[in-house]
mmCIF file of C-alpha atoms and ligand atoms in Angstrom:
data_model
loop_
_atom_site.group_PDB
_atom_site.id
_atom_site.type_symbol
_atom_site.label_atom_id
_atom_site.label_comp_id
_atom_site.label_asym_id
_atom_site.label_seq_id
_atom_site.Cartn_x
_atom_site.Cartn_y
_atom_site.Cartn_z
ATOM 1 C CA MET A 1 -102.937 68.629 52.394
ATOM 2 C CA LYS A 2 -99.328 68.146 51.444
ATOM 3 C CA TYR A 3 -98.602 65.882 48.472
ATOM 4 C CA ASP A 4 -95.373 63.901 48.375
ATOM 5 C CA TYR A 5 -95.179 64.548 44.643
ATOM 6 C CA LEU A 6 -96.483 67.242 42.356
ATOM 7 C CA ILE A 7 -96.206 66.056 38.760
ATOM 8 C CA VAL A 8 -96.573 68.647 36.047
ATOM 9 C CA GLY A 9 -97.715 66.951 32.856
ATOM 10 C CA ALA A 10 -99.962 63.894 32.501
ATOM 11 C CA GLY A 11 -98.034 62.326 29.612
ATOM 12 C CA LEU A 12 -96.099 59.071 29.693
ATOM 13 C CA PHE A 13 -93.219 60.389 31.792
ATOM 14 C CA GLY A 14 -95.479 61.908 34.426
ATOM 15 C CA ALA A 15 -97.832 58.934 34.459
ATOM 16 C CA THR A 16 -94.950 56.486 34.943
ATOM 17 C CA ILE A 17 -93.532 58.434 37.880
ATOM 18 C CA ALA A 18 -97.027 58.801 39.325
ATOM 19 C CA HIS A 19 -97.621 55.070 39.151
ATOM 20 C CA GLU A 20 -94.257 54.250 40.711
ATOM 21 C CA ALA A 21 -94.766 56.772 43.503
ATOM 22 C CA LEU A 22 -98.252 55.458 44.268
ATOM 23 C CA LYS A 23 -96.883 51.927 44.394
ATOM 24 C CA LYS A 24 -94.544 53.123 47.128
ATOM 25 C CA GLY A 25 -97.464 54.568 49.074
ATOM 26 C CA LYS A 26 -96.731 58.199 48.211
ATOM 27 C CA THR A 27 -99.410 60.804 47.603
ATOM 28 C CA VAL A 28 -99.445 62.290 44.129
ATOM 29 C CA LEU A 29 -101.046 65.247 42.407
ATOM 30 C CA VAL A 30 -100.778 65.324 38.622
ATOM 31 C CA ILE A 31 -101.677 68.514 36.795
ATOM 32 C CA ASP A 32 -101.881 69.249 33.103
ATOM 33 C CA GLU A 33 -102.615 72.461 31.289
ATOM 34 C CA ARG A 34 -104.512 70.614 28.615
ATOM 35 C CA GLY A 35 -108.023 69.358 29.209
ATOM 36 C CA HIS A 36 -107.061 65.687 29.036
ATOM 37 C CA ILE A 37 -104.499 63.190 30.269
ATOM 38 C CA GLY A 38 -102.002 61.367 28.048
ATOM 39 C CA GLY A 39 -99.972 64.293 26.739
ATOM 40 C CA ASN A 40 -99.268 63.781 23.062
ATOM 41 C CA VAL A 41 -100.256 60.124 23.065
ATOM 42 C CA TYR A 42 -103.834 61.162 23.828
ATOM 43 C CA THR A 43 -106.404 59.360 21.711
ATOM 44 C CA GLU A 44 -110.039 60.323 21.336
ATOM 45 C CA ASN A 45 -112.672 57.761 20.506
ATOM 46 C CA VAL A 46 -114.827 59.028 17.646
ATOM 47 C CA ASP A 47 -117.624 56.573 16.906
ATOM 48 C CA GLY A 48 -115.341 53.605 17.524
ATOM 49 C CA ILE A 49 -112.177 54.948 15.876
ATOM 50 C CA ASN A 50 -109.390 55.937 18.273
ATOM 51 C CA VAL A 51 -108.061 59.145 16.766
ATOM 52 C CA HIS A 52 -104.385 59.885 17.507
ATOM 53 C CA VAL A 53 -105.073 63.543 18.200
ATOM 54 C CA TYR A 54 -101.404 64.605 18.252
ATOM 55 C CA GLY A 55 -100.158 62.417 15.429
ATOM 56 C CA ALA A 56 -99.399 58.747 14.947
ATOM 57 C CA HIS A 57 -98.057 56.897 17.970
ATOM 58 C CA ILE A 58 -96.963 53.328 17.411
ATOM 59 C CA PHE A 59 -95.525 51.770 20.507
ATOM 60 C CA HIS A 60 -92.303 49.886 19.867
ATOM 61 C CA THR A 61 -89.488 48.753 22.081
ATOM 62 C CA SER A 62 -86.722 46.208 22.366
ATOM 63 C CA SER A 63 -86.700 46.444 26.129
ATOM 64 C CA ASP A 64 -88.285 43.486 27.930
ATOM 65 C CA LYS A 65 -88.605 45.645 30.997
ATOM 66 C CA VAL A 66 -90.539 48.427 29.234
ATOM 67 C CA TRP A 67 -92.692 45.969 27.288
ATOM 68 C CA ASP A 68 -93.664 44.106 30.461
ATOM 69 C CA TYR A 69 -94.361 47.417 32.116
ATOM 70 C CA VAL A 70 -96.774 48.778 29.494
ATOM 71 C CA ASN A 71 -98.495 45.423 29.222
ATOM 72 C CA GLY A 72 -99.486 45.907 32.828
ATOM 73 C CA PHE A 73 -101.758 48.754 31.694
ATOM 74 C CA ALA A 74 -102.977 47.679 28.255
ATOM 75 C CA THR A 75 -103.209 44.818 25.797
ATOM 76 C CA PHE A 76 -101.328 45.515 22.580
ATOM 77 C CA ASN A 77 -102.842 44.608 19.236
ATOM 78 C CA GLY A 78 -99.858 43.463 17.169
ATOM 79 C CA PHE A 79 -100.017 46.366 14.688
ATOM 80 C CA ILE A 80 -96.811 46.691 12.651
ATOM 81 C CA ASN A 81 -96.080 50.079 11.138
ATOM 82 C CA SER A 82 -95.310 49.929 7.407
ATOM 83 C CA PRO A 83 -95.715 53.415 6.001
ATOM 84 C CA LYS A 84 -95.804 54.136 2.294
ATOM 85 C CA ALA A 85 -94.075 57.082 0.671
ATOM 86 C CA ASP A 86 -95.635 59.175 -2.071
ATOM 87 C CA TYR A 87 -93.221 61.194 -4.196
ATOM 88 C CA HIS A 88 -95.227 63.132 -6.799
ATOM 89 C CA GLY A 89 -97.516 60.120 -7.167
ATOM 90 C CA GLU A 90 -94.736 57.529 -7.275
ATOM 91 C CA ARG A 91 -95.289 55.051 -4.454
ATOM 92 C CA TYR A 92 -92.479 53.481 -2.425
ATOM 93 C CA ASP A 93 -92.258 51.248 0.600
ATOM 94 C CA LEU A 94 -90.620 52.486 3.797
ATOM 95 C CA PRO A 95 -88.312 52.132 5.588
ATOM 96 C CA PHE A 96 -85.479 51.781 3.083
ATOM 97 C CA ASN A 97 -85.475 48.118 2.162
ATOM 98 C CA MET A 98 -85.407 45.804 -0.855
ATOM 99 C CA ASN A 99 -89.016 46.672 -1.759
ATOM 100 C CA THR A 100 -87.950 50.330 -1.973
ATOM 101 C CA PHE A 101 -84.808 49.573 -3.983
ATOM 102 C CA VAL A 102 -86.511 47.301 -6.531
ATOM 103 C CA LYS A 103 -89.143 49.967 -7.179
ATOM 104 C CA MET A 104 -86.554 52.755 -7.363
ATOM 105 C CA TRP A 105 -84.177 51.037 -9.767
ATOM 106 C CA ASN A 106 -85.254 48.843 -12.704
ATOM 107 C CA ASP A 107 -81.923 47.010 -12.767
ATOM 108 C CA VAL A 108 -81.961 46.022 -9.077
ATOM 109 C CA THR A 109 -83.508 42.804 -7.793
ATOM 110 C CA THR A 110 -80.958 41.405 -5.318
ATOM 111 C CA PRO A 111 -79.318 42.747 -2.139
ATOM 112 C CA ASP A 112 -75.895 42.789 -3.826
ATOM 113 C CA GLN A 113 -77.238 44.804 -6.740
ATOM 114 C CA ALA A 114 -78.881 47.254 -4.334
ATOM 115 C CA LYS A 115 -75.661 47.658 -2.361
ATOM 116 C CA ALA A 116 -73.663 48.212 -5.566
ATOM 117 C CA LYS A 117 -76.182 50.795 -6.794
ATOM 118 C CA ILE A 118 -76.033 52.674 -3.503
ATOM 119 C CA ALA A 119 -72.224 52.477 -3.431
ATOM 120 C CA SER A 120 -72.146 54.169 -6.841
ATOM 121 C CA GLN A 121 -74.112 57.142 -5.424
ATOM 122 C CA THR A 122 -72.541 57.915 -2.049
ATOM 123 C CA MET A 123 -70.408 60.824 -3.337
ATOM 124 C CA GLY A 124 -67.504 59.759 -1.138
ATOM 125 C CA TYR A 125 -69.428 60.145 2.123
ATOM 126 C CA THR A 126 -69.286 57.353 4.662
ATOM 127 C CA PRO A 127 -71.594 56.861 7.679
ATOM 128 C CA GLU A 128 -68.573 57.416 9.937
ATOM 129 C CA ASN A 129 -67.385 60.694 8.426
ATOM 130 C CA ALA A 130 -70.840 62.187 7.698
ATOM 131 C CA LYS A 131 -71.060 65.576 9.384
ATOM 132 C CA ASN A 132 -74.764 66.236 8.921
ATOM 133 C CA LEU A 133 -78.047 64.574 7.960
ATOM 134 C CA GLU A 134 -77.520 65.091 4.223
ATOM 135 C CA GLU A 135 -74.120 63.436 4.193
ATOM 136 C CA LYS A 136 -75.282 60.641 6.446
ATOM 137 C CA ALA A 137 -78.336 59.913 4.284
ATOM 138 C CA ILE A 138 -76.350 59.924 1.039
ATOM 139 C CA SER A 139 -73.694 57.694 2.577
ATOM 140 C CA LEU A 140 -76.357 55.167 3.580
ATOM 141 C CA VAL A 141 -78.808 55.113 0.663
ATOM 142 C CA GLY A 142 -77.299 57.142 -2.183
ATOM 143 C CA THR A 143 -78.533 60.230 -3.978
ATOM 144 C CA ASP A 144 -81.670 58.847 -5.699
ATOM 145 C CA ILE A 145 -83.341 57.832 -2.447
ATOM 146 C CA TYR A 146 -82.061 60.922 -0.691
ATOM 147 C CA GLU A 147 -83.594 63.197 -3.340
ATOM 148 C CA LYS A 148 -86.953 61.416 -3.569
ATOM 149 C CA LEU A 149 -87.633 60.101 -0.090
ATOM 150 C CA ILE A 150 -85.573 62.126 2.379
ATOM 151 C CA LYS A 151 -84.657 65.660 1.329
ATOM 152 C CA GLY A 152 -88.117 67.152 0.770
ATOM 153 C CA TYR A 153 -89.724 65.432 3.745
ATOM 154 C CA THR A 154 -86.917 66.399 6.114
ATOM 155 C CA GLU A 155 -86.795 70.019 5.007
ATOM 156 C CA LYS A 156 -90.557 70.319 5.449
ATOM 157 C CA GLN A 157 -90.421 68.618 8.824
ATOM 158 C CA TRP A 158 -87.618 70.740 10.245
ATOM 159 C CA ASP A 159 -87.683 73.843 8.009
ATOM 160 C CA ARG A 160 -83.926 73.615 7.924
ATOM 161 C CA SER A 161 -81.758 72.354 5.126
ATOM 162 C CA CYS A 162 -80.478 68.808 5.558
ATOM 163 C CA ASP A 163 -76.865 69.946 5.825
ATOM 164 C CA LYS A 164 -77.797 71.914 8.964
ATOM 165 C CA LEU A 165 -79.355 68.962 10.779
ATOM 166 C CA PRO A 166 -77.578 66.316 12.854
ATOM 167 C CA PRO A 167 -77.018 62.829 11.368
ATOM 168 C CA PHE A 168 -78.784 60.955 14.169
ATOM 169 C CA ILE A 169 -82.256 62.018 12.995
ATOM 170 C CA ILE A 170 -81.998 59.822 9.914
ATOM 171 C CA GLU A 171 -80.638 56.929 11.961
ATOM 172 C CA ARG A 172 -84.107 56.600 13.438
ATOM 173 C CA LEU A 173 -85.108 54.818 10.223
ATOM 174 C CA PRO A 174 -83.942 51.244 9.593
ATOM 175 C CA LEU A 175 -82.003 50.421 6.437
ATOM 176 C CA ARG A 176 -82.260 46.784 5.364
ATOM 177 C CA PHE A 177 -81.327 44.652 2.432
ATOM 178 C CA THR A 178 -84.242 42.289 2.981
ATOM 179 C CA PHE A 179 -87.848 42.560 1.760
ATOM 180 C CA ASP A 180 -89.159 43.790 5.105
ATOM 181 C CA ASN A 181 -91.381 46.859 5.417
ATOM 182 C CA ASN A 182 -91.444 46.992 9.219
ATOM 183 C CA TYR A 183 -90.640 50.633 10.061
ATOM 184 C CA PHE A 184 -89.023 49.684 13.346
ATOM 185 C CA ASN A 185 -86.290 47.274 14.334
ATOM 186 C CA ALA A 186 -87.912 46.768 17.716
ATOM 187 C CA LYS A 187 -88.546 43.382 19.269
ATOM 188 C CA TYR A 188 -92.083 44.381 20.349
ATOM 189 C CA GLN A 189 -94.642 46.605 18.665
ATOM 190 C CA GLY A 190 -98.335 47.459 18.779
ATOM 191 C CA ILE A 191 -101.122 49.851 19.684
ATOM 192 C CA PRO A 192 -102.953 49.587 23.012
ATOM 193 C CA VAL A 193 -106.401 48.105 22.475
ATOM 194 C CA GLY A 194 -108.956 50.752 23.403
ATOM 195 C CA GLY A 195 -106.538 53.642 22.859
ATOM 196 C CA TYR A 196 -103.633 55.278 24.659
ATOM 197 C CA THR A 197 -105.893 57.397 26.846
ATOM 198 C CA LYS A 198 -107.261 54.310 28.555
ATOM 199 C CA MET A 199 -103.721 53.037 29.095
ATOM 200 C CA VAL A 200 -102.590 56.296 30.734
ATOM 201 C CA GLU A 201 -105.783 56.365 32.793
ATOM 202 C CA ASN A 202 -104.785 52.970 34.173
ATOM 203 C CA MET A 203 -101.288 54.252 34.946
ATOM 204 C CA LEU A 204 -102.717 57.227 36.833
ATOM 205 C CA CYS A 205 -105.172 55.179 38.862
ATOM 206 C CA GLY A 206 -104.961 56.405 42.463
ATOM 207 C CA ALA A 207 -103.442 59.824 41.709
ATOM 208 C CA ASP A 208 -105.285 63.101 42.091
ATOM 209 C CA VAL A 209 -105.487 64.629 38.626
ATOM 210 C CA GLN A 210 -106.352 68.228 37.820
ATOM 211 C CA LEU A 211 -106.719 69.331 34.224
ATOM 212 C CA ASN A 212 -106.716 72.757 32.539
ATOM 213 C CA ILE A 213 -104.287 73.996 35.139
ATOM 214 C CA SER A 214 -100.692 75.119 34.741
ATOM 215 C CA TYR A 215 -97.774 75.012 37.131
ATOM 216 C CA ASN A 216 -97.979 78.772 37.556
ATOM 217 C CA ASP A 217 -101.616 78.387 38.651
ATOM 218 C CA VAL A 218 -100.664 76.118 41.550
ATOM 219 C CA ARG A 219 -97.265 77.598 42.430
ATOM 220 C CA GLY A 220 -97.352 78.631 46.071
ATOM 221 C CA LYS A 221 -100.882 77.267 46.471
ATOM 222 C CA VAL A 222 -100.192 73.548 46.580
ATOM 223 C CA ASP A 223 -97.908 72.065 49.180
ATOM 224 C CA PHE A 224 -95.673 69.274 47.931
ATOM 225 C CA GLY A 225 -92.396 67.501 48.660
ATOM 226 C CA LYS A 226 -90.867 66.867 45.251
ATOM 227 C CA LEU A 227 -91.684 68.295 41.863
ATOM 228 C CA ILE A 228 -91.552 66.371 38.597
ATOM 229 C CA TYR A 229 -91.660 68.809 35.714
ATOM 230 C CA THR A 230 -92.344 67.602 32.170
ATOM 231 C CA GLY A 231 -93.117 70.950 30.581
ATOM 232 C CA THR A 232 -90.531 72.925 28.634
ATOM 233 C CA ILE A 233 -87.348 73.427 30.625
ATOM 234 C CA ASP A 234 -86.862 76.946 29.252
ATOM 235 C CA GLY A 235 -90.444 77.771 30.289
ATOM 236 C CA TYR A 236 -89.769 76.577 33.831
ATOM 237 C CA PHE A 237 -86.913 79.065 34.116
ATOM 238 C CA GLY A 238 -88.970 81.882 32.628
ATOM 239 C CA TYR A 239 -86.871 81.830 29.421
ATOM 240 C CA SER A 240 -84.188 83.619 31.411
ATOM 241 C CA LEU A 241 -81.377 82.378 29.164
ATOM 242 C CA GLY A 242 -83.351 82.692 25.921
ATOM 243 C CA LYS A 243 -85.906 80.539 24.154
ATOM 244 C CA LEU A 244 -85.269 77.017 22.992
ATOM 245 C CA GLU A 245 -86.733 76.246 19.582
ATOM 246 C CA TYR A 246 -89.283 73.540 18.933
ATOM 247 C CA ARG A 247 -91.121 72.260 15.899
ATOM 248 C CA THR A 248 -94.842 71.951 16.087
ATOM 249 C CA LEU A 249 -97.469 70.358 13.882
ATOM 250 C CA ARG A 250 -100.814 71.583 12.672
ATOM 251 C CA PHE A 251 -103.308 68.768 12.253
ATOM 252 C CA GLU A 252 -106.168 68.879 9.787
ATOM 253 C CA THR A 253 -108.611 66.110 10.514
ATOM 254 C CA ALA A 254 -111.576 65.086 8.385
ATOM 255 C CA ARG A 255 -114.256 62.424 8.580
ATOM 256 C CA LEU A 256 -114.896 60.864 5.182
ATOM 257 C CA GLU A 257 -117.835 58.724 4.198
ATOM 258 C CA THR A 258 -115.721 56.007 2.664
ATOM 259 C CA ASN A 259 -114.610 52.876 4.436
ATOM 260 C CA ASP A 260 -111.013 53.146 3.237
ATOM 261 C CA PHE A 261 -109.271 56.316 2.103
ATOM 262 C CA GLN A 262 -105.681 55.178 1.576
ATOM 263 C CA GLY A 263 -105.434 51.494 2.472
ATOM 264 C CA ASN A 264 -102.748 52.101 5.079
ATOM 265 C CA ALA A 265 -102.347 53.805 8.458
ATOM 266 C CA VAL A 266 -99.564 56.158 7.330
ATOM 267 C CA VAL A 267 -98.632 57.624 3.949
ATOM 268 C CA ASN A 268 -95.687 60.039 3.883
ATOM 269 C CA TYR A 269 -95.606 62.755 1.215
ATOM 270 C CA THR A 270 -91.897 63.110 0.612
ATOM 271 C CA ASP A 271 -91.792 65.812 -2.054
ATOM 272 C CA ARG A 272 -91.110 69.428 -1.106
ATOM 273 C CA GLU A 273 -94.217 70.823 -2.812
ATOM 274 C CA THR A 274 -96.993 68.977 -0.943
ATOM 275 C CA PRO A 275 -97.373 71.133 2.169
ATOM 276 C CA PHE A 276 -98.081 68.302 4.594
ATOM 277 C CA THR A 277 -95.686 65.499 5.549
ATOM 278 C CA ARG A 278 -98.114 62.668 6.170
ATOM 279 C CA ILE A 279 -101.691 61.503 6.058
ATOM 280 C CA ILE A 280 -102.747 59.250 8.899
ATOM 281 C CA GLU A 281 -105.828 57.044 8.530
ATOM 282 C CA HIS A 282 -106.599 56.223 12.139
ATOM 283 C CA LYS A 283 -108.836 53.163 11.745
ATOM 284 C CA HIS A 284 -105.965 51.138 10.290
ATOM 285 C CA PHE A 285 -104.074 51.297 13.588
ATOM 286 C CA GLU A 286 -106.762 49.036 15.005
ATOM 287 C CA PHE A 287 -107.868 47.165 11.878
ATOM 288 C CA GLY A 288 -111.194 49.060 12.007
ATOM 289 C CA LYS A 289 -114.177 47.929 9.958
ATOM 290 C CA GLN A 290 -116.337 51.059 10.222
ATOM 291 C CA PRO A 291 -118.214 52.231 7.099
ATOM 292 C CA PHE A 292 -116.559 55.671 7.432
ATOM 293 C CA THR A 293 -113.014 56.822 8.064
ATOM 294 C CA ILE A 294 -111.059 59.618 9.771
ATOM 295 C CA VAL A 295 -107.899 61.021 8.247
ATOM 296 C CA THR A 296 -105.418 63.610 9.508
ATOM 297 C CA ARG A 297 -102.956 65.656 7.497
ATOM 298 C CA GLU A 298 -99.828 66.794 9.359
ATOM 299 C CA TYR A 299 -98.397 70.209 8.543
ATOM 300 C CA PRO A 300 -95.061 70.962 10.264
ATOM 301 C CA GLU A 301 -94.702 74.492 11.628
ATOM 302 C CA GLU A 302 -92.294 76.512 13.722
ATOM 303 C CA TYR A 303 -93.403 76.624 17.319
ATOM 304 C CA SER A 304 -94.585 79.844 18.873
ATOM 305 C CA PHE A 305 -96.181 80.545 22.209
ATOM 306 C CA GLY A 306 -99.668 79.062 22.539
ATOM 307 C CA LYS A 307 -98.946 76.140 20.210
ATOM 308 C CA GLN A 308 -97.882 72.666 21.330
ATOM 309 C CA PRO A 309 -94.133 72.071 21.225
ATOM 310 C CA TYR A 310 -93.642 68.564 19.775
ATOM 311 C CA TYR A 311 -90.054 68.186 18.653
ATOM 312 C CA PRO A 312 -86.921 69.760 20.121
ATOM 313 C CA VAL A 313 -84.741 71.236 17.378
ATOM 314 C CA ASN A 314 -81.545 69.266 17.548
ATOM 315 C CA ASP A 315 -79.042 71.705 16.178
ATOM 316 C CA LYS A 316 -75.944 73.010 17.894
ATOM 317 C CA LYS A 317 -77.364 76.368 18.899
ATOM 318 C CA ASN A 318 -80.264 74.765 20.758
ATOM 319 C CA ALA A 319 -78.153 71.973 22.208
ATOM 320 C CA ASP A 320 -75.784 74.577 23.689
ATOM 321 C CA LEU A 321 -78.639 76.576 25.173
ATOM 322 C CA TYR A 322 -80.193 73.435 26.599
ATOM 323 C CA MET A 323 -76.942 72.584 28.383
ATOM 324 C CA LYS A 324 -77.094 75.959 30.120
ATOM 325 C CA TYR A 325 -80.651 75.294 31.279
ATOM 326 C CA ARG A 326 -79.549 71.825 32.330
ATOM 327 C CA ALA A 327 -76.930 73.377 34.613
ATOM 328 C CA LEU A 328 -79.636 75.526 36.216
ATOM 329 C CA ALA A 329 -81.878 72.477 36.550
ATOM 330 C CA ASP A 330 -79.156 70.528 38.338
ATOM 331 C CA ARG A 331 -79.007 73.231 40.984
ATOM 332 C CA GLU A 332 -82.742 73.011 41.791
ATOM 333 C CA ARG A 333 -83.538 71.089 44.954
ATOM 334 C CA ASP A 334 -86.186 68.382 44.800
ATOM 335 C CA VAL A 335 -87.145 69.311 41.256
ATOM 336 C CA PHE A 336 -86.685 66.751 38.496
ATOM 337 C CA PHE A 337 -87.158 67.295 34.786
ATOM 338 C CA GLY A 338 -88.173 64.684 32.246
ATOM 339 C CA GLY A 339 -89.922 63.808 29.023
ATOM 340 C CA ARG A 340 -89.310 65.318 25.583
ATOM 341 C CA LEU A 341 -89.808 68.852 26.837
ATOM 342 C CA GLY A 342 -88.215 68.651 30.259
ATOM 343 C CA SER A 343 -85.096 66.978 28.845
ATOM 344 C CA TYR A 344 -85.271 68.645 25.414
ATOM 345 C CA GLY A 345 -84.790 65.240 23.777
ATOM 346 C CA TYR A 346 -86.266 63.462 20.738
ATOM 347 C CA PHE A 347 -87.420 60.440 22.747
ATOM 348 C CA ASP A 348 -89.737 57.698 21.626
ATOM 349 C CA MET A 349 -92.420 56.485 24.020
ATOM 350 C CA ASP A 350 -90.395 53.530 25.269
ATOM 351 C CA LYS A 351 -87.367 55.679 26.037
ATOM 352 C CA THR A 352 -89.585 58.129 27.883
ATOM 353 C CA ILE A 353 -90.921 55.349 30.089
ATOM 354 C CA GLU A 354 -87.452 53.920 30.594
ATOM 355 C CA ASN A 355 -86.107 57.340 31.618
ATOM 356 C CA ALA A 356 -89.004 57.768 34.041
ATOM 357 C CA LEU A 357 -88.416 54.336 35.575
ATOM 358 C CA ASP A 358 -84.730 55.180 35.987
ATOM 359 C CA LEU A 359 -85.575 58.424 37.723
ATOM 360 C CA ALA A 360 -88.164 56.706 39.895
ATOM 361 C CA GLY A 361 -85.509 54.177 40.901
ATOM 362 C CA LYS A 362 -83.240 56.999 42.001
ATOM 363 C CA ILE A 363 -85.587 59.295 43.845
ATOM 364 C CA LEU A 364 -88.324 57.106 45.271
HETATM 365 N N1 UDP B 401 -87.685 60.864 7.157
HETATM 366 C C1 UDP B 401 -87.557 61.032 5.804
HETATM 367 N N2 UDP B 401 -88.516 60.528 4.984
HETATM 368 C C2 UDP B 401 -89.587 59.850 5.445
HETATM 369 C C3 UDP B 401 -89.708 59.662 6.832
HETATM 370 C C4 UDP B 401 -88.747 60.194 7.664
HETATM 371 O O1 UDP B 401 -86.609 61.654 5.346
HETATM 372 O O2 UDP B 401 -90.420 59.420 4.641
HETATM 373 C C5 UDP B 401 -86.631 61.446 8.018
HETATM 374 C C6 UDP B 401 -86.953 62.869 8.450
HETATM 375 O O3 UDP B 401 -85.736 63.567 8.565
HETATM 376 C C7 UDP B 401 -87.573 62.675 9.811
HETATM 377 C C8 UDP B 401 -86.723 61.538 10.341
HETATM 378 O O4 UDP B 401 -86.497 60.697 9.204
HETATM 379 O O5 UDP B 401 -87.475 63.825 10.606
HETATM 380 C C9 UDP B 401 -87.341 60.729 11.445
HETATM 381 O O6 UDP B 401 -88.572 60.204 11.003
HETATM 382 P P1 UDP B 401 -89.610 59.538 11.987
HETATM 383 O O7 UDP B 401 -90.625 58.822 11.177
HETATM 384 O O8 UDP B 401 -88.861 58.767 13.010
HETATM 385 O O9 UDP B 401 -90.263 60.833 12.640
HETATM 386 P P2 UDP B 401 -91.414 60.990 13.741
HETATM 387 O O10 UDP B 401 -92.338 59.838 13.584
HETATM 388 O O11 UDP B 401 -90.710 61.059 15.063
HETATM 389 O O12 UDP B 401 -92.069 62.280 13.390
#
């Protein structure tokens, strides 16, 4: 049979396009080289705890359209992400807000005092003239917070020094002069009740899905009209222009016979010496009451073939190479790229869905 759409990758981008295509009466085959759907939002239920197998995913968006859309596939539980930071045993609230500032500085209790303290530590950098992540961070929060809560974490995460990274990465984190530990500025936030896998399953309802199968396995064997490709764009072109770099993560997961290991879903370890960046305690995403717990340590690593590419490396060298692949991609007929890997972009889940809906609007 001939499918209208072959979708490579059963993550949020692929699942959104699949759903939209099915709604229009198209036939859809979704393939994924992993043994499960959901891409990196995949959750696995272990004795009642939904484990975020590829790291913490907290859905957040300010888009009414995206929020309405995902609520068509899942009920969200109202979880608000408020990670803690651990710097050599000192504990701080994230994101950068009055709770952080009061703990950091003994002589700060008011927003004006916090602003004055930060202003005394910006080394002449301003958010507008900052050329890299280091300058941007110092211009926003001063040197004390940069040294304790940003520098070590960022250099572990990216294995690049902060003056070689683009400023926008640190803009992901809110900065507030109120006592508000919500990690996101989004209007809506939560975790799908029953896990992300169930949500993606609902999105894919009606599509043919084949797992443990790569695009190369089906190339020339499956007949289809249009191709949606959410794998790595450099991989699609056989790395003909060179390899894009990605960061990956190694996850170390353990089941512990205690009902509460750290009292919070996410604790970031922001010093340079601790080899992992965060510990996730999965049950807290869903207010779990189990007598045991499951925790995951995240160790950032450079990507190499056979590992999962999670984050595009947003430096100039890679951005330039991506643009060359993009030009090749634009010349392909009836092939559309999307998702973090297909677009080589550091997208959150809501942006991924929004991008997919935009594409669906154009091509369907
Ligand atoms: N970051 C930091 N300290 C933290 C958390 C984040 O310096 O405790 C910086 C770091 O550069 C990181 C970026 O902020 O790469 C974005 O963090 P986010 O939590 O958005 O990363 P993600 O959840 O996408 O891995």
